[in-house]
PDB file of C-alpha atoms in Angstrom:
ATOM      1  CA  UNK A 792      53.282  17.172  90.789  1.00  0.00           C
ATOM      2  CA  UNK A 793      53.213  16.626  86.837  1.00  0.00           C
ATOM      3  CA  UNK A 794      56.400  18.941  86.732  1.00  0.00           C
ATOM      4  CA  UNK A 795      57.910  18.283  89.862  1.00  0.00           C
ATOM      5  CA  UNK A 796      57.621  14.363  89.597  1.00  0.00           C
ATOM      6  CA  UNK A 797      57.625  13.222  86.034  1.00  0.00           C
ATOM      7  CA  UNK A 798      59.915  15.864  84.512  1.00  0.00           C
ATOM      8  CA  UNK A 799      62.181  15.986  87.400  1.00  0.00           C
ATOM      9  CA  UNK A 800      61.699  19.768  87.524  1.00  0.00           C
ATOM     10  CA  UNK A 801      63.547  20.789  91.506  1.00  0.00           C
ATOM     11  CA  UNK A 802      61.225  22.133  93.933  1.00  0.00           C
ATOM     12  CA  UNK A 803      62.756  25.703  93.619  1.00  0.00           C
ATOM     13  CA  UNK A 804      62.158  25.823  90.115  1.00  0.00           C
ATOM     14  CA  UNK A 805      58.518  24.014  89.846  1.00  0.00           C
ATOM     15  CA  UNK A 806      57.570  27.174  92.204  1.00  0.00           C
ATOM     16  CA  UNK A 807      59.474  29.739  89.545  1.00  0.00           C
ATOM     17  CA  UNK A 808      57.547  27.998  87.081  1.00  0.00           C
ATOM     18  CA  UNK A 809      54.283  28.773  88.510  1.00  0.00           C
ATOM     19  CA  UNK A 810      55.652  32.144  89.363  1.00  0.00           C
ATOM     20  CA  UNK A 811      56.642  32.968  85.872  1.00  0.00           C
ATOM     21  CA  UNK A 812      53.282  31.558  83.950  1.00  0.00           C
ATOM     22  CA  UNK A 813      50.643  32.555  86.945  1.00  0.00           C
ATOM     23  CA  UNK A 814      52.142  35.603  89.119  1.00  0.00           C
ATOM     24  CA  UNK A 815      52.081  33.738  91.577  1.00  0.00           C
ATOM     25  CA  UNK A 816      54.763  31.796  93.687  1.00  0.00           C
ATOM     26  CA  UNK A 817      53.604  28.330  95.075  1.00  0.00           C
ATOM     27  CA  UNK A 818      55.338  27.674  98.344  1.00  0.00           C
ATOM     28  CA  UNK A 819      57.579  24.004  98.207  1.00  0.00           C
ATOM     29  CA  UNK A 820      55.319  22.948 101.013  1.00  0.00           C
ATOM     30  CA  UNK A 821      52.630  23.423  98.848  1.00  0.00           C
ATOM     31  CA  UNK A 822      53.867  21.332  96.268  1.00  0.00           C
ATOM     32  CA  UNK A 823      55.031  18.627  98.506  1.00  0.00           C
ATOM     33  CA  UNK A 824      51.295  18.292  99.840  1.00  0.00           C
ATOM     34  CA  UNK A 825      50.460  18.162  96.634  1.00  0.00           C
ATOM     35  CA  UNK A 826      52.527  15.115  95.919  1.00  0.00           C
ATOM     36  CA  UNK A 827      50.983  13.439  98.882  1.00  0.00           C
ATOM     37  CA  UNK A 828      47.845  14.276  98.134  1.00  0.00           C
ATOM     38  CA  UNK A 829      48.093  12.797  94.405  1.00  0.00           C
ATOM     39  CA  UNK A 830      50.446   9.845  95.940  1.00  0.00           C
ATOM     40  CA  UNK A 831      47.339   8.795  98.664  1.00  0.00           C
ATOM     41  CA  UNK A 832      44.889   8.904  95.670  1.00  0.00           C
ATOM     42  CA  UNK A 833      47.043   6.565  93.576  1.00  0.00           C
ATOM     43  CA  UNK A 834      47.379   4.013  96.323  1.00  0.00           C
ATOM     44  CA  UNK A 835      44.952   1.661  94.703  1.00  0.00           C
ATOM     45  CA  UNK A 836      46.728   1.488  90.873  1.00  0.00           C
ATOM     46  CA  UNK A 837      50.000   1.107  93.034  1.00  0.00           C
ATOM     47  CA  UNK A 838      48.295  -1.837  94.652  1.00  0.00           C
ATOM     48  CA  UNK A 839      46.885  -3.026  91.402  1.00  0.00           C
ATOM     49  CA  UNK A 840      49.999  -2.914  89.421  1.00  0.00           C
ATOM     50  CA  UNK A 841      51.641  -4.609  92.110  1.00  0.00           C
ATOM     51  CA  UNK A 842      49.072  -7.375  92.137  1.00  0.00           C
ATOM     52  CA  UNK A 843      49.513  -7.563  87.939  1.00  0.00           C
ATOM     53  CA  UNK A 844      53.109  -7.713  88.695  1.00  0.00           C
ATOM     54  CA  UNK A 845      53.127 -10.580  91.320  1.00  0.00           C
ATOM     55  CA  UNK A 846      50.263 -12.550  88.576  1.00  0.00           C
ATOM     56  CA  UNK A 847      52.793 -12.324  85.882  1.00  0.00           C
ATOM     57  CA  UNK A 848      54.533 -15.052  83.918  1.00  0.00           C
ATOM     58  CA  UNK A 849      57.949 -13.247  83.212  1.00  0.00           C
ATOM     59  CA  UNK A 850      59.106 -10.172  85.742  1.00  0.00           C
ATOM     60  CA  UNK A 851      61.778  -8.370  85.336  1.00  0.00           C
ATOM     61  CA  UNK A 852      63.742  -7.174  88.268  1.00  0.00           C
ATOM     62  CA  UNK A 853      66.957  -5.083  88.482  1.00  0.00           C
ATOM     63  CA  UNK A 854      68.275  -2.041  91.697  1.00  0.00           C
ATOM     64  CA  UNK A 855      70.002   1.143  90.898  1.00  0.00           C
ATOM     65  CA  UNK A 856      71.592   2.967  93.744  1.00  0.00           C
ATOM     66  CA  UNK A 857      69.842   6.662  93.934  1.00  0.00           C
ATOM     67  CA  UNK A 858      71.191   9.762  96.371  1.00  0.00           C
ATOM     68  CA  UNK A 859      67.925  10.622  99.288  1.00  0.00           C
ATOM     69  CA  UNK A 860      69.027  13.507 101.585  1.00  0.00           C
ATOM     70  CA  UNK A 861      72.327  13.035 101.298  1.00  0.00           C
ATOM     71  CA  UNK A 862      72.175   9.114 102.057  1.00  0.00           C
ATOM     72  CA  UNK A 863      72.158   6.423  99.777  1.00  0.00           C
ATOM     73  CA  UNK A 864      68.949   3.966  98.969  1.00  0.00           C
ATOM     74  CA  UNK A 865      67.867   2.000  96.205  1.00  0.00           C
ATOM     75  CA  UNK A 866      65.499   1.458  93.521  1.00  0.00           C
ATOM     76  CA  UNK A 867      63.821  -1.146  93.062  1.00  0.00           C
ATOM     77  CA  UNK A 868      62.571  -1.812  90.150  1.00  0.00           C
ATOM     78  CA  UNK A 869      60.061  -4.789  88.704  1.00  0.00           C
ATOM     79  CA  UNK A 870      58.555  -5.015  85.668  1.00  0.00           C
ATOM     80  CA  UNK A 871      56.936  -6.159  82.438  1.00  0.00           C
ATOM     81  CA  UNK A 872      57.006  -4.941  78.997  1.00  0.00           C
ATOM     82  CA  UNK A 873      53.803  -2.867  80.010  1.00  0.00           C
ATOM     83  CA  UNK A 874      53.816  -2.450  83.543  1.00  0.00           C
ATOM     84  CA  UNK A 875      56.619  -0.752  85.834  1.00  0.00           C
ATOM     85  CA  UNK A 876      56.939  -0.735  89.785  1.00  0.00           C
ATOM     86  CA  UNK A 877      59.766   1.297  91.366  1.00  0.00           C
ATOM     87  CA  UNK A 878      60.348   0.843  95.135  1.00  0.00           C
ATOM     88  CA  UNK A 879      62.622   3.166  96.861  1.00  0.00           C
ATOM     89  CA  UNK A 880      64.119   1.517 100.140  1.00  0.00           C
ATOM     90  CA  UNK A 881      67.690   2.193 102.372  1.00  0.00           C
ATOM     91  CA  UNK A 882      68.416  -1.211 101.485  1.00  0.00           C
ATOM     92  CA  UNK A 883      69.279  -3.693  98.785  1.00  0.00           C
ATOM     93  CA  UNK A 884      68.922  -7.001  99.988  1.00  0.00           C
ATOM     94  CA  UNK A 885      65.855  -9.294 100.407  1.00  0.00           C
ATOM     95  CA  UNK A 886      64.920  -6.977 103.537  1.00  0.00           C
ATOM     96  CA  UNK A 887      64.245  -4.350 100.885  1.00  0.00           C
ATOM     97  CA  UNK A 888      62.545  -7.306  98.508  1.00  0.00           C
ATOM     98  CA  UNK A 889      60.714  -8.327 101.237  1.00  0.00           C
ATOM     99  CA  UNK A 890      59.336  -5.047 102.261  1.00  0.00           C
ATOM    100  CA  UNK A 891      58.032  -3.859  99.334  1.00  0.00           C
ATOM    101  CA  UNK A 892      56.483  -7.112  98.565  1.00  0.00           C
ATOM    102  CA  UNK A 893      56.214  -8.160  94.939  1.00  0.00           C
ATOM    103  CA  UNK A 894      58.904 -10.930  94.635  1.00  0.00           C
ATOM    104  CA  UNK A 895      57.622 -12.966  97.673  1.00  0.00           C
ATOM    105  CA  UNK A 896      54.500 -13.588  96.336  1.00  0.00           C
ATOM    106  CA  UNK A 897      55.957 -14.056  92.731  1.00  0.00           C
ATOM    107  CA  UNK A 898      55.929 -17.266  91.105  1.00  0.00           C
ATOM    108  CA  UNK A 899      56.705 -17.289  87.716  1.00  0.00           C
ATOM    109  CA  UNK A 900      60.002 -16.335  86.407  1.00  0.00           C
ATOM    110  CA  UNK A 901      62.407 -14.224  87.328  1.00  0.00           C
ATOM    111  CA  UNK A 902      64.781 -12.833  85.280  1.00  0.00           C
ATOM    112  CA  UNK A 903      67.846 -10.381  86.682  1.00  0.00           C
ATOM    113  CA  UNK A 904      71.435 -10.406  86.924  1.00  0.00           C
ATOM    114  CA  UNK A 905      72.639 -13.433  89.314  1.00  0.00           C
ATOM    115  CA  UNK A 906      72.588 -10.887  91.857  1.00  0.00           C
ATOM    116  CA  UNK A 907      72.566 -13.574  94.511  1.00  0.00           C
ATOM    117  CA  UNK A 908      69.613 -12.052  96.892  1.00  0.00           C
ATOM    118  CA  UNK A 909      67.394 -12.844  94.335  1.00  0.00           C
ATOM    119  CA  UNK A 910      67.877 -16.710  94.152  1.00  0.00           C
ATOM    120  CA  UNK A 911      67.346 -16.906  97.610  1.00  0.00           C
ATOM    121  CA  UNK A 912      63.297 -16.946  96.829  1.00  0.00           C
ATOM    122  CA  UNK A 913      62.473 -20.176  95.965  1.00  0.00           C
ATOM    123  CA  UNK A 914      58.785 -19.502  95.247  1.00  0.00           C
ATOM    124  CA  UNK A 915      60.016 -18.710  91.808  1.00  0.00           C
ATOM    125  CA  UNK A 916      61.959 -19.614  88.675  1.00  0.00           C
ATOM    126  CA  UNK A 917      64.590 -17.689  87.799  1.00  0.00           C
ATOM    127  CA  UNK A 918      66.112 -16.862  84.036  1.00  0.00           C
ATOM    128  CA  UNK A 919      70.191 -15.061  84.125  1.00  0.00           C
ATOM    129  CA  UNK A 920      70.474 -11.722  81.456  1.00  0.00           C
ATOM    130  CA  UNK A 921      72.356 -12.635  78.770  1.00  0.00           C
ATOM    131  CA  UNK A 922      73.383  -8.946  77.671  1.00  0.00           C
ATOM    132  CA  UNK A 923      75.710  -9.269  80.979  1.00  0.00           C
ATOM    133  CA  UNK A 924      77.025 -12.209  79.752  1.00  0.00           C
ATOM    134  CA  UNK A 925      77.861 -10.835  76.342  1.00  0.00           C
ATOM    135  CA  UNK A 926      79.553  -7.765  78.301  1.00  0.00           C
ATOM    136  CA  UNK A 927      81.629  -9.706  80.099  1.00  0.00           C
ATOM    137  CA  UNK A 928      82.456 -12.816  77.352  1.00  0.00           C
ATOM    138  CA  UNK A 929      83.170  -9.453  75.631  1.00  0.00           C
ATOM    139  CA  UNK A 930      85.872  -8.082  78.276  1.00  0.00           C
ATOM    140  CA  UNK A 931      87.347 -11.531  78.537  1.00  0.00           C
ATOM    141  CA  UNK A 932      88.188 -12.017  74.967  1.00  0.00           C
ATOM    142  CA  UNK A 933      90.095  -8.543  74.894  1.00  0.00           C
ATOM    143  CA  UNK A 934      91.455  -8.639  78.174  1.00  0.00           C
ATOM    144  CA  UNK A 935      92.591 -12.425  78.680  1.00  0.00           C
ATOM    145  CA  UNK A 936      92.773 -13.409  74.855  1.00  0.00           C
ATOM    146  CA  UNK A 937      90.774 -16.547  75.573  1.00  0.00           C
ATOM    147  CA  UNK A 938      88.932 -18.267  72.276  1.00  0.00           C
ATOM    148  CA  UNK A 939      85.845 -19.778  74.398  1.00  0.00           C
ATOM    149  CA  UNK A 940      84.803 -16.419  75.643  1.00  0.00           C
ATOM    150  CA  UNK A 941      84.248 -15.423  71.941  1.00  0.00           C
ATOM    151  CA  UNK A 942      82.752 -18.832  71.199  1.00  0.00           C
ATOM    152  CA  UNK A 943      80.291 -18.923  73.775  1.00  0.00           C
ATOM    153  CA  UNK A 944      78.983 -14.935  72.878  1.00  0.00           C
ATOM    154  CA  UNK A 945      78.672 -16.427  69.296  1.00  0.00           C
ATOM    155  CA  UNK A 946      76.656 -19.497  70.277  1.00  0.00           C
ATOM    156  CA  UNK A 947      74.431 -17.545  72.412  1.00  0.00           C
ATOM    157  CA  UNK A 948      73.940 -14.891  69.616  1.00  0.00           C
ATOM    158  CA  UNK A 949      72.889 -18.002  66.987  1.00  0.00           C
ATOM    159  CA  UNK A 950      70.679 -19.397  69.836  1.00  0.00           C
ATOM    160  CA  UNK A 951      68.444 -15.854  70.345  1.00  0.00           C
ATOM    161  CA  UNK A 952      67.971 -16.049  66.291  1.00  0.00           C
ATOM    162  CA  UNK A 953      66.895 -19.948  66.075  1.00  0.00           C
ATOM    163  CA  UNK A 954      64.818 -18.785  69.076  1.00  0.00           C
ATOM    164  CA  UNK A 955      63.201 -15.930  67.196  1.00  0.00           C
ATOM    165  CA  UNK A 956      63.077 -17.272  63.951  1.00  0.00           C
ATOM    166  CA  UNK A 957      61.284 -20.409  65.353  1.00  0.00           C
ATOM    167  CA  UNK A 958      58.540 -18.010  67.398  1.00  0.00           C
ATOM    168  CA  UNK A 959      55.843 -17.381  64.336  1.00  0.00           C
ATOM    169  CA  UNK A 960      56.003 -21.078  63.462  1.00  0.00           C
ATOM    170  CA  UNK A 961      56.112 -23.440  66.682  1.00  0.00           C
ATOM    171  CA  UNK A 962      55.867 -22.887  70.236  1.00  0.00           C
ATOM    172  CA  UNK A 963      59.574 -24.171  70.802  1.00  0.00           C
ATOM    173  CA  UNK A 964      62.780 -25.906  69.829  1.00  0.00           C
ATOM    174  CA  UNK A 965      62.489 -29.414  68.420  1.00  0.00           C
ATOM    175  CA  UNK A 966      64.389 -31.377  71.165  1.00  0.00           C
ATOM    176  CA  UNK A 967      67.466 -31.815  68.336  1.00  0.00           C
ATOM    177  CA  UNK A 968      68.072 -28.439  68.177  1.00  0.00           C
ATOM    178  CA  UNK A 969      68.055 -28.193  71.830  1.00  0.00           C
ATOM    179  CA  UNK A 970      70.434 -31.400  72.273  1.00  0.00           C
ATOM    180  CA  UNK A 971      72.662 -29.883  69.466  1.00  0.00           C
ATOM    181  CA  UNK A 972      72.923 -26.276  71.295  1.00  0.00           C
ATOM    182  CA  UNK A 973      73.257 -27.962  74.759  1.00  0.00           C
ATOM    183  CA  UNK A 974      76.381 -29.954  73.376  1.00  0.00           C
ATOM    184  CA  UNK A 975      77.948 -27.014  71.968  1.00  0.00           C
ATOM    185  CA  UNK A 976      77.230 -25.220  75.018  1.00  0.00           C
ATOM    186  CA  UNK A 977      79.047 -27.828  77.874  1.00  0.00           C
ATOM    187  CA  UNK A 978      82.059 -28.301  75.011  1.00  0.00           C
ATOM    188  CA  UNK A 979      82.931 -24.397  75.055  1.00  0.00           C
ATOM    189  CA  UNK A 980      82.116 -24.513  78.952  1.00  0.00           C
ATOM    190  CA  UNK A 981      84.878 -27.649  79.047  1.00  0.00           C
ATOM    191  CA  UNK A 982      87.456 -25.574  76.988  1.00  0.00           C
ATOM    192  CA  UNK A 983      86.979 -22.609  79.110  1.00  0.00           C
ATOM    193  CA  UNK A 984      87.874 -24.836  82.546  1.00  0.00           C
ATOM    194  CA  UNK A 985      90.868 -26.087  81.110  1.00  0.00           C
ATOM    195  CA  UNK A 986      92.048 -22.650  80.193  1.00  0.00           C
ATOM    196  CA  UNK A 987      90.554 -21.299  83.832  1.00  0.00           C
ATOM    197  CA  UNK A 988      91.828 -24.339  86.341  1.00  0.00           C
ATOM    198  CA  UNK A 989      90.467 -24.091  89.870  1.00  0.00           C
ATOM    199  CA  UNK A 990      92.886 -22.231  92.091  1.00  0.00           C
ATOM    200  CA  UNK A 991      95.562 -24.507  93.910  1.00  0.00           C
ATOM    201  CA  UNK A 992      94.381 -25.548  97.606  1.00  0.00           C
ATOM    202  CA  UNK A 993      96.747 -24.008  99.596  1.00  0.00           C
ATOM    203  CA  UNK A 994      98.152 -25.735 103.275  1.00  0.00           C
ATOM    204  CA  UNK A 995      96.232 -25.571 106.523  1.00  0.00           C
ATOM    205  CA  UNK A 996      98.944 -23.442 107.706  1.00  0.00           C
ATOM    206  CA  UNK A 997      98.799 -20.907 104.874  1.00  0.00           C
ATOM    207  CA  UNK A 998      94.962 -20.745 104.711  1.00  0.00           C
ATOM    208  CA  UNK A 999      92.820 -17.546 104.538  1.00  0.00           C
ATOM    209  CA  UNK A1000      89.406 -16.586 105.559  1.00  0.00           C
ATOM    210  CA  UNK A1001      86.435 -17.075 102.888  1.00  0.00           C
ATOM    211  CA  UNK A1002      86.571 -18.241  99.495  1.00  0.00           C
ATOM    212  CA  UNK A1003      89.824 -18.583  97.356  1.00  0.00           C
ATOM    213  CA  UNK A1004      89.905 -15.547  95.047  1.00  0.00           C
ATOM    214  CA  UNK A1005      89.134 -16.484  91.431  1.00  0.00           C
ATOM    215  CA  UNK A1006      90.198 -14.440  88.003  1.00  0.00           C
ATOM    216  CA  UNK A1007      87.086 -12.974  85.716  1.00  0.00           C
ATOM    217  CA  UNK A1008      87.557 -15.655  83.188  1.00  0.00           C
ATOM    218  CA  UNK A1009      86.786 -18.411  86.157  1.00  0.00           C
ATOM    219  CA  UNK A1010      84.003 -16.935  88.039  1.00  0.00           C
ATOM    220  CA  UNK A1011      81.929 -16.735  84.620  1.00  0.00           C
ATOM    221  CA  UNK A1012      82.440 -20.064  83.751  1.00  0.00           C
ATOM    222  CA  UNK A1013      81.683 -21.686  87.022  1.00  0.00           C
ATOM    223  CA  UNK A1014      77.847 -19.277  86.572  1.00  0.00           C
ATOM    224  CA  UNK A1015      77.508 -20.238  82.993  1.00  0.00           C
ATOM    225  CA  UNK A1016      78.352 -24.283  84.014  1.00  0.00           C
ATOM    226  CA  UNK A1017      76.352 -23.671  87.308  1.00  0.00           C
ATOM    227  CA  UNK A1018      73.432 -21.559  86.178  1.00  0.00           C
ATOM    228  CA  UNK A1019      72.960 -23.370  82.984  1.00  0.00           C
ATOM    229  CA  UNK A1020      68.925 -23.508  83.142  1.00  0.00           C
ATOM    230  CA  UNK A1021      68.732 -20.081  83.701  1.00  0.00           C
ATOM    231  CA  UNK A1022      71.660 -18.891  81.203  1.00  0.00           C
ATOM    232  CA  UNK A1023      69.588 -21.141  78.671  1.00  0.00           C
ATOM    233  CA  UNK A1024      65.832 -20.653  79.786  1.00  0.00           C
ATOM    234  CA  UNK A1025      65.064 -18.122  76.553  1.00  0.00           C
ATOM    235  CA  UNK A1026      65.637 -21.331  74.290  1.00  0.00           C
ATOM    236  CA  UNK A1027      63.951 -23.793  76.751  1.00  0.00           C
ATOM    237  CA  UNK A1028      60.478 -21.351  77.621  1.00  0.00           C
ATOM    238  CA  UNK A1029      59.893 -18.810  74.688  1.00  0.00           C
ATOM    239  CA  UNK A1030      57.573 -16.208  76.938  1.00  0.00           C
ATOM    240  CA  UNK A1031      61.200 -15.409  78.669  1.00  0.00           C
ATOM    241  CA  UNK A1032      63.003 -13.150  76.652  1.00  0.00           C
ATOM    242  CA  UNK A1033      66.624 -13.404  76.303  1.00  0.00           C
ATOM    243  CA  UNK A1034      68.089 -10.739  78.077  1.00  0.00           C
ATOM    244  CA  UNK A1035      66.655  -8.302  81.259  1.00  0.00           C
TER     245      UNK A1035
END
């Protein structure tokens, strides 16, 4: 299990391992049963670090797509800085969520991508990683030339070091140095909607289905001006960090 599991070492080759330092070839079977065997015995620190995980202040909570006989499923993965719980389901929604039971029952904060499954648990806060935002105010600036996408990266940047500078002297921002980020904040937000109008609305007779479709530039802004609390919740609450 040690080499199959946690070094990733193929079936095939854990038995050639064996075979090479032992003379003698363990079956795949046997290894599998192994696995189960040490998997059944574990059950309890799986249920124990999922109860840690569900009691925590801060959990962080991302999905990565992973190949399973040929068919795709998803990790799921929630964590702390010292605890880790991966959940492999066929799905990525809030039936996966829902099934493997730790964000239910969560109710602290959440922090993730603004993948929009996540905000439909209302049990819970929820904080918005700001190394996605700096990725994409990134692409914007050198795709679409527009100054308020490198504004608002800089602004955020100056906000995580008040943020950590402040930490080993108060508990938070005075409520002037929040006022004074907010302001800057909504005023780069405001330049960014004037450069990114809403598209036109379009005649009855030359509608389409859904939701008119919106450039990059556009669809950030309206998360940063929508999401604000949880773009910002790393300078409001200092036990959330600022990105995932």
């Amino acid at each position: 299990s040690y080499f199959n599991q946690y070094h990733f070492i193929p079936l095939d080759r854990t038995s050639e391992i064996f075979e090479d330092l032992f003379d003698h070839r363990l079956s795949q079977a046997s290894i599998l049963q192994a696995n189960d065997l040490l998997a059944a015995r574990l059950a309890p620190v799986e249920e124990h670090t999922r109860q840690a995980l569900i009691d925590a202040d801060v959990l962080h909570l991302d999905e990565s797509s992973v190949s399973v006989a040929g068919k795709n499923h998803w990790v799921h993965v929630a964590s702390t800085d010292k605890i880790t719980h991966y959940g492999l389901h066929p799905k990525r929604g809030q039936k996966a969520t829902d099934a493997i039971g730790i964000l239910p029952n969560f109710e602290g904060r959440a922090l993730h991508d603004h993948w929009k499954p996540y905000f439909g648990y209302q049990t819970c806060q929820h904080a918005l990683c700001n190394a996605h935002h700096l990725r994409e105010l990134k692409f914007i600036k050198e795709q679409y030339q527009q100054p308020w996408a490198e504004d608002m990266g800089t602004l955020l940047m100056e906000m995580k070091e008040t943020v950590e500078q402040t930490k080993g002297q108060k508990d938070r921002l005075s409520a002037r140095q929040i006022n004074a980020f907010e302001k800057r904040y909504d005023h780069i937000i405001q330049q960014g909607l004037k450069a990114n109008p809403s598209p036109k609305k379009q005649p009855d007779s030359q509608k389409k289905r859904g939701r008119p479709k919106q450039s990059p530039p556009k669809n950030l802004l309206d998360r940063l001006s929508q999401y604000k609390g949880e773009v910002l919740a790393f300078m409001y609450d200092f036990r959330v960090p600022f990105d995932n």
